[in-house]
CSV table of C-alpha atoms and ligand atoms in Angstrom, one decimal:
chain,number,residue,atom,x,y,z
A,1,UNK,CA,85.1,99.6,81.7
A,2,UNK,CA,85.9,97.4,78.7
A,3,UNK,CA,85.1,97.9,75.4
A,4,UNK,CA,85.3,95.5,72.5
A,5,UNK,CA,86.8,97.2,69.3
A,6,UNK,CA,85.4,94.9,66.5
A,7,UNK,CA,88.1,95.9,63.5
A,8,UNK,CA,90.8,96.7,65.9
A,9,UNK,CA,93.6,95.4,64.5
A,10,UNK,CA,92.9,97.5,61.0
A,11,UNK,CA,94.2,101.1,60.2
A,12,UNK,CA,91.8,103.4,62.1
A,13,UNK,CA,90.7,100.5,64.7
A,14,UNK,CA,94.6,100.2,65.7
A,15,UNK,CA,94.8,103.7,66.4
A,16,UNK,CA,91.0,103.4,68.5
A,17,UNK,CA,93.1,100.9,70.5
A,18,UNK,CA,95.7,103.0,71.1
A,19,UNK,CA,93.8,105.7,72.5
A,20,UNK,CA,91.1,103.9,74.8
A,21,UNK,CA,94.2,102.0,76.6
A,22,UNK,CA,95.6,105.5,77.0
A,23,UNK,CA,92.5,106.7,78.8
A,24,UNK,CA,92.4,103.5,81.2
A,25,UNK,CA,89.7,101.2,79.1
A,26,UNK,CA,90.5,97.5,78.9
A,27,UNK,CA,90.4,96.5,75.4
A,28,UNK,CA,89.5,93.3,73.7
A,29,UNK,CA,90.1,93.3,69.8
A,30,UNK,CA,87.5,91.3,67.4
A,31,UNK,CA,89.4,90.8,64.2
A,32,UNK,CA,89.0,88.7,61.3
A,33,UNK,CA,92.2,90.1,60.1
A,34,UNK,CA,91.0,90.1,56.5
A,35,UNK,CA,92.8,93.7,56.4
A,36,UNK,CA,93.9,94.2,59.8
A,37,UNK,CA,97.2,93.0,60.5
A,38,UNK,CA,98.6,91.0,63.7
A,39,UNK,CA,101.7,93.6,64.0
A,40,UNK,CA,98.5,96.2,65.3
A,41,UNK,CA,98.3,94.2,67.7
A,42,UNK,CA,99.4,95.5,71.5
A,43,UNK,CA,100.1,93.5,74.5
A,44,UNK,CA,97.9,95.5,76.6
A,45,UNK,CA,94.8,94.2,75.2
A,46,UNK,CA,93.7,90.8,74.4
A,47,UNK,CA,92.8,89.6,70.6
A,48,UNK,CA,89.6,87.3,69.5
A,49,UNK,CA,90.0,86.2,66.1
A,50,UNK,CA,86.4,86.0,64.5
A,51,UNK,CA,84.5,87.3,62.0
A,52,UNK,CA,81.1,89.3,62.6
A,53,UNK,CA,79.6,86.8,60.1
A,54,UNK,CA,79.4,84.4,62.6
A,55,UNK,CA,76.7,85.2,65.1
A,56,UNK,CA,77.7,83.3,67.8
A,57,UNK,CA,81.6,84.4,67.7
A,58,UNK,CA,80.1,87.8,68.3
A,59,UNK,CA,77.8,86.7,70.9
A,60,UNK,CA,80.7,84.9,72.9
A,61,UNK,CA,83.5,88.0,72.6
A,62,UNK,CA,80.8,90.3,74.4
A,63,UNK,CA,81.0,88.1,77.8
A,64,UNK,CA,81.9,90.6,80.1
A,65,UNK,CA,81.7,93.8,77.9
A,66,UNK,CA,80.2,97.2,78.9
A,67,UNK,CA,80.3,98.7,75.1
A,68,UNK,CA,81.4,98.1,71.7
A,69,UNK,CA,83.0,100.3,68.9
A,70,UNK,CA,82.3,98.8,65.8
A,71,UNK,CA,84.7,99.5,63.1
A,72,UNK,CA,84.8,96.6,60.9
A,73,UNK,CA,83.7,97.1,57.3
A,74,UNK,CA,84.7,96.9,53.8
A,75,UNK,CA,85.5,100.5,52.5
A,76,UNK,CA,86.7,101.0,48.7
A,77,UNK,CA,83.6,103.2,47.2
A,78,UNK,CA,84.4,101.7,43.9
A,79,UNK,CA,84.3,98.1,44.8
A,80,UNK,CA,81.2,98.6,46.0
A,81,UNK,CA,79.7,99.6,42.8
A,82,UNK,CA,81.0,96.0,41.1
A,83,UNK,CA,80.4,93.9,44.3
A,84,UNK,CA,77.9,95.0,46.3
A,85,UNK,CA,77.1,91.6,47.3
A,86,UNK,CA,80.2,91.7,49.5
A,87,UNK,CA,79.3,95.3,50.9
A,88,UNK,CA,75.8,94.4,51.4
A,89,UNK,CA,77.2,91.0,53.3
A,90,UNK,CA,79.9,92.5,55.0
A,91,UNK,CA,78.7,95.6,56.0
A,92,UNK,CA,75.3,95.4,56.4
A,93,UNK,CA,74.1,91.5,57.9
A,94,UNK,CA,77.8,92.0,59.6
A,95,UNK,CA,76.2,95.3,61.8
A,96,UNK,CA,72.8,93.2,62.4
A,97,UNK,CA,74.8,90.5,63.7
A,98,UNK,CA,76.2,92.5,66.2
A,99,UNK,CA,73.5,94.5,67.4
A,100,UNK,CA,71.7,91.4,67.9
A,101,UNK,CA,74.1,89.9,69.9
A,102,UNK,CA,74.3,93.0,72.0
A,103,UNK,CA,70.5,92.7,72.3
A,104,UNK,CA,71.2,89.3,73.6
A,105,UNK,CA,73.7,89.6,75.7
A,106,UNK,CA,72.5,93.5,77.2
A,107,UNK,CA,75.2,95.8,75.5
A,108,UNK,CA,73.6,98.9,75.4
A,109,UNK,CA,76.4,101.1,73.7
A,110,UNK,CA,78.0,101.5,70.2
A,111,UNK,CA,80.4,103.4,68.3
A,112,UNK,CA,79.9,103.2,64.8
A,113,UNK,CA,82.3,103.7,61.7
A,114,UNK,CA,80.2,106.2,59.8
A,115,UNK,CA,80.8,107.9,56.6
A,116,UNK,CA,80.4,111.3,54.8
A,117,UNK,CA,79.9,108.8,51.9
A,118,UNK,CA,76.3,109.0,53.3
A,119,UNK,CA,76.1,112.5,51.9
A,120,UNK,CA,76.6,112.1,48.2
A,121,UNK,CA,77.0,115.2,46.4
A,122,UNK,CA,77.4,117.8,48.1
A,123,UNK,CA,74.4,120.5,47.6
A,124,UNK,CA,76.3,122.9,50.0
A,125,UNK,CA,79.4,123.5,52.0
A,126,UNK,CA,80.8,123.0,54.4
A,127,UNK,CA,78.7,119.7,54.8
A,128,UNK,CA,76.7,119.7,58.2
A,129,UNK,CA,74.8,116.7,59.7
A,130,UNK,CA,71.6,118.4,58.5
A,131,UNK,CA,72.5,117.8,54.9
A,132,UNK,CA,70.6,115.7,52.5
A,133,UNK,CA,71.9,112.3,52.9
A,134,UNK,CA,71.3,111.0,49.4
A,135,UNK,CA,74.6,108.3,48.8
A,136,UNK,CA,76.5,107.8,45.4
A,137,UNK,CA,77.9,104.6,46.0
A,138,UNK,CA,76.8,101.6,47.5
A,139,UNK,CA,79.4,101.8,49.9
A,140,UNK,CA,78.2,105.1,51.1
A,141,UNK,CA,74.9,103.2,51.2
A,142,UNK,CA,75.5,100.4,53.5
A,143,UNK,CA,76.6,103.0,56.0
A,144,UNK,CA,73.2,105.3,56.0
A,145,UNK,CA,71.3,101.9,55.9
A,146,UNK,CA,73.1,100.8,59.8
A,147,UNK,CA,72.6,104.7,60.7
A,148,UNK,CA,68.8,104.4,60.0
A,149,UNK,CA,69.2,100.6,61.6
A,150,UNK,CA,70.8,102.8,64.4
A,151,UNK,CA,67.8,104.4,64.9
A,152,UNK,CA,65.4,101.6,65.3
A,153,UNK,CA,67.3,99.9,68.0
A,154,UNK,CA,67.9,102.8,69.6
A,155,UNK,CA,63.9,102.9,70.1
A,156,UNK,CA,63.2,99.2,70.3
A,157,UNK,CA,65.6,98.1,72.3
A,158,UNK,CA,67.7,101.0,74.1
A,159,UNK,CA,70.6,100.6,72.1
A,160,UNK,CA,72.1,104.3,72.4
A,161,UNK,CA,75.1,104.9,69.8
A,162,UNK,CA,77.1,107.3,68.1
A,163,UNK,CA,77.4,107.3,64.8
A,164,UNK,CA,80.9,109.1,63.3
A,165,UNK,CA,80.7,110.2,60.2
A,166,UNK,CA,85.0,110.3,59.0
A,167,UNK,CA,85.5,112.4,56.2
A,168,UNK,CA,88.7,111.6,54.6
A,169,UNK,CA,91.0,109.3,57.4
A,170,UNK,CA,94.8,110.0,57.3
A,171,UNK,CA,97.9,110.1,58.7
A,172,UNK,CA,99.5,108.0,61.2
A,173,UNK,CA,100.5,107.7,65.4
A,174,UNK,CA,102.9,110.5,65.7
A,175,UNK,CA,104.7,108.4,67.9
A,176,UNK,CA,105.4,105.9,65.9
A,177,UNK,CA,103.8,102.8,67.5
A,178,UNK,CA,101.5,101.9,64.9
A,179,UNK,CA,103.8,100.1,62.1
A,180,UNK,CA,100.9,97.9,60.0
A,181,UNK,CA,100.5,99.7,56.7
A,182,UNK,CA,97.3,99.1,54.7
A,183,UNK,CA,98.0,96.4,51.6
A,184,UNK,CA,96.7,97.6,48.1
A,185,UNK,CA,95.5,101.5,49.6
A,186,UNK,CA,93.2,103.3,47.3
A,187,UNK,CA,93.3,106.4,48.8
A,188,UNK,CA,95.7,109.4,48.0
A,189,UNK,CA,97.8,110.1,50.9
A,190,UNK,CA,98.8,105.9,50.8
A,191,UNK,CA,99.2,106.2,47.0
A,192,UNK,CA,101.4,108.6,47.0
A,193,UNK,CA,103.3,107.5,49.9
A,194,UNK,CA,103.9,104.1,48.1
A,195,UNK,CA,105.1,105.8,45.2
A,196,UNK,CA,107.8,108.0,47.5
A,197,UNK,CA,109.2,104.7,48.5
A,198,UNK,CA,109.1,103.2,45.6
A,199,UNK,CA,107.0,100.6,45.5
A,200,UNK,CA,104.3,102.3,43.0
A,201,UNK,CA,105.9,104.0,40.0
A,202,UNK,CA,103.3,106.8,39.4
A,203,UNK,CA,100.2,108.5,41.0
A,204,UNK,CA,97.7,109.3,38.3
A,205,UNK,CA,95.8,112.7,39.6
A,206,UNK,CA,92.5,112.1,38.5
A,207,UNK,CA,91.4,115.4,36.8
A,208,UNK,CA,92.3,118.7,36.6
A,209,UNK,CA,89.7,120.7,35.3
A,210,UNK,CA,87.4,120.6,38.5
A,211,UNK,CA,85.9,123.6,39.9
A,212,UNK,CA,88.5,124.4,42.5
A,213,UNK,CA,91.4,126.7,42.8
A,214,UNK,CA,93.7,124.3,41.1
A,215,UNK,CA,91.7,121.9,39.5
A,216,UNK,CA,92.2,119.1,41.4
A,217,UNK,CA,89.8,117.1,44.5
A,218,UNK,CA,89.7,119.0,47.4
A,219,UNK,CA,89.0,117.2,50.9
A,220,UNK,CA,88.5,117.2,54.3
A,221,UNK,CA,92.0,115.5,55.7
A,222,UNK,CA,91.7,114.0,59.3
A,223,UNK,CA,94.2,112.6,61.1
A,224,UNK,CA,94.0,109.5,61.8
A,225,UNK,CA,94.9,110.4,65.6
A,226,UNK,CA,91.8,113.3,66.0
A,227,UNK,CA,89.4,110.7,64.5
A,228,UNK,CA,90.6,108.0,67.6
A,229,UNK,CA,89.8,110.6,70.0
A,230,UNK,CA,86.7,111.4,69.2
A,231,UNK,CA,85.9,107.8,69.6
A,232,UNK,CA,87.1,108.0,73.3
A,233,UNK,CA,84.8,110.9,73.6
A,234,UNK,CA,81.5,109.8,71.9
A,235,UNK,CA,82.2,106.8,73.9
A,236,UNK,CA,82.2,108.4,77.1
A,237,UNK,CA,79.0,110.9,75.7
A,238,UNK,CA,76.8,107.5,74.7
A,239,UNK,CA,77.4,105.9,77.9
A,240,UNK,CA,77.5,109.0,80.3
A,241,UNK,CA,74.6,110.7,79.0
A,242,UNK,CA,72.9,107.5,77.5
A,243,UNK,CA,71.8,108.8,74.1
A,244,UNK,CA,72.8,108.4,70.6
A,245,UNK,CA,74.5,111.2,68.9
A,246,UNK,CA,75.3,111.6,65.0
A,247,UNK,CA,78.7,113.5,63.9
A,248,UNK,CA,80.5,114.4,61.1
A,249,UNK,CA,84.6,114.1,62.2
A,250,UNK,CA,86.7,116.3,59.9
A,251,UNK,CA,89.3,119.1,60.0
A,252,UNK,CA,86.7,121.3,58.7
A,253,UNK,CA,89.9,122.7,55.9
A,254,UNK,CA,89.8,121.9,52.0
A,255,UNK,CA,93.1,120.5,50.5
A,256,UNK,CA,93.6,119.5,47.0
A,257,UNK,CA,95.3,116.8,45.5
A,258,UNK,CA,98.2,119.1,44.4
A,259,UNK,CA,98.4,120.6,47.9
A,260,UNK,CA,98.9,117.6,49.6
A,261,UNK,CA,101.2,116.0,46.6
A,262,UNK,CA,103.2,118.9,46.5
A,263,UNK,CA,103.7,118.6,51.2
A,264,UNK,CA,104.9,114.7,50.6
A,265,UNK,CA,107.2,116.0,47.8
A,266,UNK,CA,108.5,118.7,50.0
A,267,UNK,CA,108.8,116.5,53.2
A,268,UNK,CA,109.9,113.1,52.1
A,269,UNK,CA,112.8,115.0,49.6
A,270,UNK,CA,111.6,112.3,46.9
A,271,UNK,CA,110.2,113.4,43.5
A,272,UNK,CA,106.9,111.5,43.6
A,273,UNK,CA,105.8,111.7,39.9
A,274,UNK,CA,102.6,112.6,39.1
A,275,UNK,CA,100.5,112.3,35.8
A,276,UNK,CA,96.7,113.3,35.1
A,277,UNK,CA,94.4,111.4,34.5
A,278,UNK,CA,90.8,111.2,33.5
A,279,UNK,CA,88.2,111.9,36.3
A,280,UNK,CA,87.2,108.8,38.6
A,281,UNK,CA,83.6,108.2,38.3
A,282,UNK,CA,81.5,109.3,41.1
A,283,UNK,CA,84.1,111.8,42.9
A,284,UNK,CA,82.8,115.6,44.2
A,285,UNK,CA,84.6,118.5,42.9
A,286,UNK,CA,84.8,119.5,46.9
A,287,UNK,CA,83.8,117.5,50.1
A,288,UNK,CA,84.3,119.9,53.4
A,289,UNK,CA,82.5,119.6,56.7
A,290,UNK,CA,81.3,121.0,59.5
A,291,UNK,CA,82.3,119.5,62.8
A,292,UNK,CA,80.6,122.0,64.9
A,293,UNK,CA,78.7,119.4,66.3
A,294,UNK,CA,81.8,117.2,67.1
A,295,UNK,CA,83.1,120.5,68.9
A,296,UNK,CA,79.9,121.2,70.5
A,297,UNK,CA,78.6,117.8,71.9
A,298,UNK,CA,82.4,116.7,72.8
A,299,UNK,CA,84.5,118.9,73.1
A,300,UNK,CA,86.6,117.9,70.4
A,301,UNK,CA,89.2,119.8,68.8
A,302,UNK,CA,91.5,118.4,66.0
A,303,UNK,CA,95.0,119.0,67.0
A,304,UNK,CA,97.1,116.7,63.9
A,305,UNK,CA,95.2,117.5,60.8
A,306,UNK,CA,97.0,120.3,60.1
A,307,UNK,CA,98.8,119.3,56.0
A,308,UNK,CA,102.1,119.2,57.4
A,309,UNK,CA,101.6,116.7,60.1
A,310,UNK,CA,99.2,114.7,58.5
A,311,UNK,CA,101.9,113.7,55.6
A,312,UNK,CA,104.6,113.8,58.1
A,313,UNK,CA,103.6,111.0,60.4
A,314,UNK,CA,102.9,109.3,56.8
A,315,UNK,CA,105.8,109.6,55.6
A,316,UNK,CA,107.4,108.4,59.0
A,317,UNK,CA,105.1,105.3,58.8
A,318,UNK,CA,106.4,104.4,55.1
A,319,UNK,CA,109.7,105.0,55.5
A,320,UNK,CA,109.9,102.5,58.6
A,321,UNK,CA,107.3,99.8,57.3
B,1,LIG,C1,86.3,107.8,49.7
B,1,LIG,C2,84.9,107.8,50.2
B,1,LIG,C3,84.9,107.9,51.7
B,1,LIG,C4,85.6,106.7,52.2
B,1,LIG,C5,87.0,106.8,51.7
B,1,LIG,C6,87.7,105.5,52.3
B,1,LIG,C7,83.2,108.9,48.8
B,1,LIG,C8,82.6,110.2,48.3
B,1,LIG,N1,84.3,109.0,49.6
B,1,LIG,O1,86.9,109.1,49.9
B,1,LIG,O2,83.6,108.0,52.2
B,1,LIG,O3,85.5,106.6,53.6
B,1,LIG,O4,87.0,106.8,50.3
B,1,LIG,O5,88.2,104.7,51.3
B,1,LIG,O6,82.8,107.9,48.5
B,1,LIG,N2,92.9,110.8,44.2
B,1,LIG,C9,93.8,110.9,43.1
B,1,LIG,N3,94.6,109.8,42.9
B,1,LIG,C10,94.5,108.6,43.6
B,1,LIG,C11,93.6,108.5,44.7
B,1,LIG,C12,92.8,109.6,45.0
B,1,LIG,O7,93.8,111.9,42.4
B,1,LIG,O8,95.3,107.7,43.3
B,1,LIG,C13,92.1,111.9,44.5
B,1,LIG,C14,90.6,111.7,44.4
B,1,LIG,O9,90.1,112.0,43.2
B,1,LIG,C15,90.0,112.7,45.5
B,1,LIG,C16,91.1,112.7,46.6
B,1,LIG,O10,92.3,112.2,45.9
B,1,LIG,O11,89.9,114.0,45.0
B,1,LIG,C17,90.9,111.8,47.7
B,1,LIG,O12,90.5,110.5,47.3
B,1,LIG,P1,90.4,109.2,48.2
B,1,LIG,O13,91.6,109.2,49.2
B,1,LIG,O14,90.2,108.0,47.4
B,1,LIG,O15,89.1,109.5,49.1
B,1,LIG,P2,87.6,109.8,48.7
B,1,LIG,O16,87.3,109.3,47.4
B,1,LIG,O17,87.5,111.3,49.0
């Protein structure tokens, strides 16, 4: 069977790729390598270089193709807020562009990049699939807008998919063969990693006076390695059982900033200083979720998320990139 993994080459995608050639899939790789890098790329599957902006780039890279996972999206909640012209672009038209061209060419199966950005805040914890969906950013947005898009061509035209919805991605291959590390990261365990090497001279915690046991953010770490398989298997669910399926992916385990600060000081013997900082607008208190489904559906079972490997096979990743 082979799958074309639109956003391959980036962080998550990479590791995708990594996984379905371990399970036997052929691989193609659509990249426009606006954040991916060409050091993700492997020899054991080939590389399109094209942009989901262009219908008929899409359109040509499914010749041959049995399914597509679709990971290819802009991602910084913030951004979104200022430029949602590029999210709506990007993000949305992007996904419509594909599943068109999988309408066209008869691709009936999709994995999709969710988010539990499509949750907003949280009216109850942990966070199952039932829960309101009422977004806070237009990031968060853009993804329940593809999901509900999901849904309509599942009906119209038999497009089955699986919509994953990550909580927070981490971590890195724990055996080292994934070496492109993501330019300009806004996200914590990346921060703080840059500042452990060096290359950022502070991490600015923002807030202490939330709700929880320390004060800090708590979240639902995954490794980036449990998030890939879970791909393999919703892939396998779609096209074996042929229906679409909606999941939250997470470790279903709070940490807080400090907790995971304080595992990166502990492992990377560096001092990694910290200051606090005002609140950032728009961020839960706590964000935890219920993977039940996940588990149920596909038999999935995290096996890195634990705090200790997540900042590990970080911390390898920066100290070789
Ligand atoms: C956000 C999105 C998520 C998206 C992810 C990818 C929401 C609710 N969540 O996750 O859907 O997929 O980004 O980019 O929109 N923190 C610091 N200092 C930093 C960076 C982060 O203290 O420099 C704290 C945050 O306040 C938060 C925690 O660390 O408590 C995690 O933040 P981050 O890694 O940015 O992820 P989310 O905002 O949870």
């Amino acid at each position: 069977m082979k799958v074309l993994v639109i956003g391959g080459a980036g962080y998550i995608g990479s590791h995708v790729v990594k996984a379905l050639r371990s399970a036997g899939y052929a691989v193609v790789v659509f990249d426009n390598l606006s954040s991916g890098l060409r050091e993700n790329l492997r020899a054991d599957a080939s590389f399109i270089h094209g942009d989901i902006l262009i219908p008929g780039a899409v359109l040509s890279a499914l010749y041959g193709v049995d399914a597509v996972i679709h990971l290819a999206a802009f991602k910084a909640a913030g951004e979104s807020m200022l430029q949602p012209e590029k999210y709506a672009v990007n993000n949305i038209a992007g996904t419509i562009n594909i599943l068109n061209a999988m309408s066209d060419a008869g691709v009936k199966h999709l994995v999709f990049s969710s988010s539990a950005a499509v949750y907003g805040e949280p009216e109850y914890l942990p966070i199952d699939e039932d829960h309101p969906t009422r977004p806070e950013n237009f990031y968060g947005y853009t993804k329940l807008e593809i999901e509900q898009l999901l849904a309509w061509y599942d009906t119209l035209k038999e497009i089955r998919s699986s919509s994953l919805r990550y909580f927070n991605a981490a971590g890195y291959d724990p055996e080292g063969d994934i070496r492109g590390l993501e330019q300009n990261p806004a996200n914590l365990l990346p921060v703080i990693m840059e500042v452990a090497i060096g290359k950022r001279s502070t991490l600015s915690v923002f807030g202490d006076d939330y709700e929880t046991p320390d004060g800090t953010g708590v979240r639902d770490y995954i490794h980036v390695t449990d998030l890939a398989d879970a791909h393999v298997r919703a892939l396998k669910y779609t096209v074996e059982n042929d229906l679409s399926l909606t999941v939250n992916l997470g470790s279903e385990h709070g940490l807080s900033v400090m907790d995971v600060l304080q595992a990166a000081r502990s492992i990377s013997g560096r001092e990694i200083p910290a200051t606090i900082s005002d609140r950032r607008p728009g961020d839960p208190a706590r964000l935890v979720a219920s993977a039940k489904r996940a588990r149920v559906a596909l038999g999935w079972v995290p096996r890195y998320s634990d705090l200790n490997t997540l900042v590990q096979t970080s911390w390898e990743a920066y100290q070789n990139g």
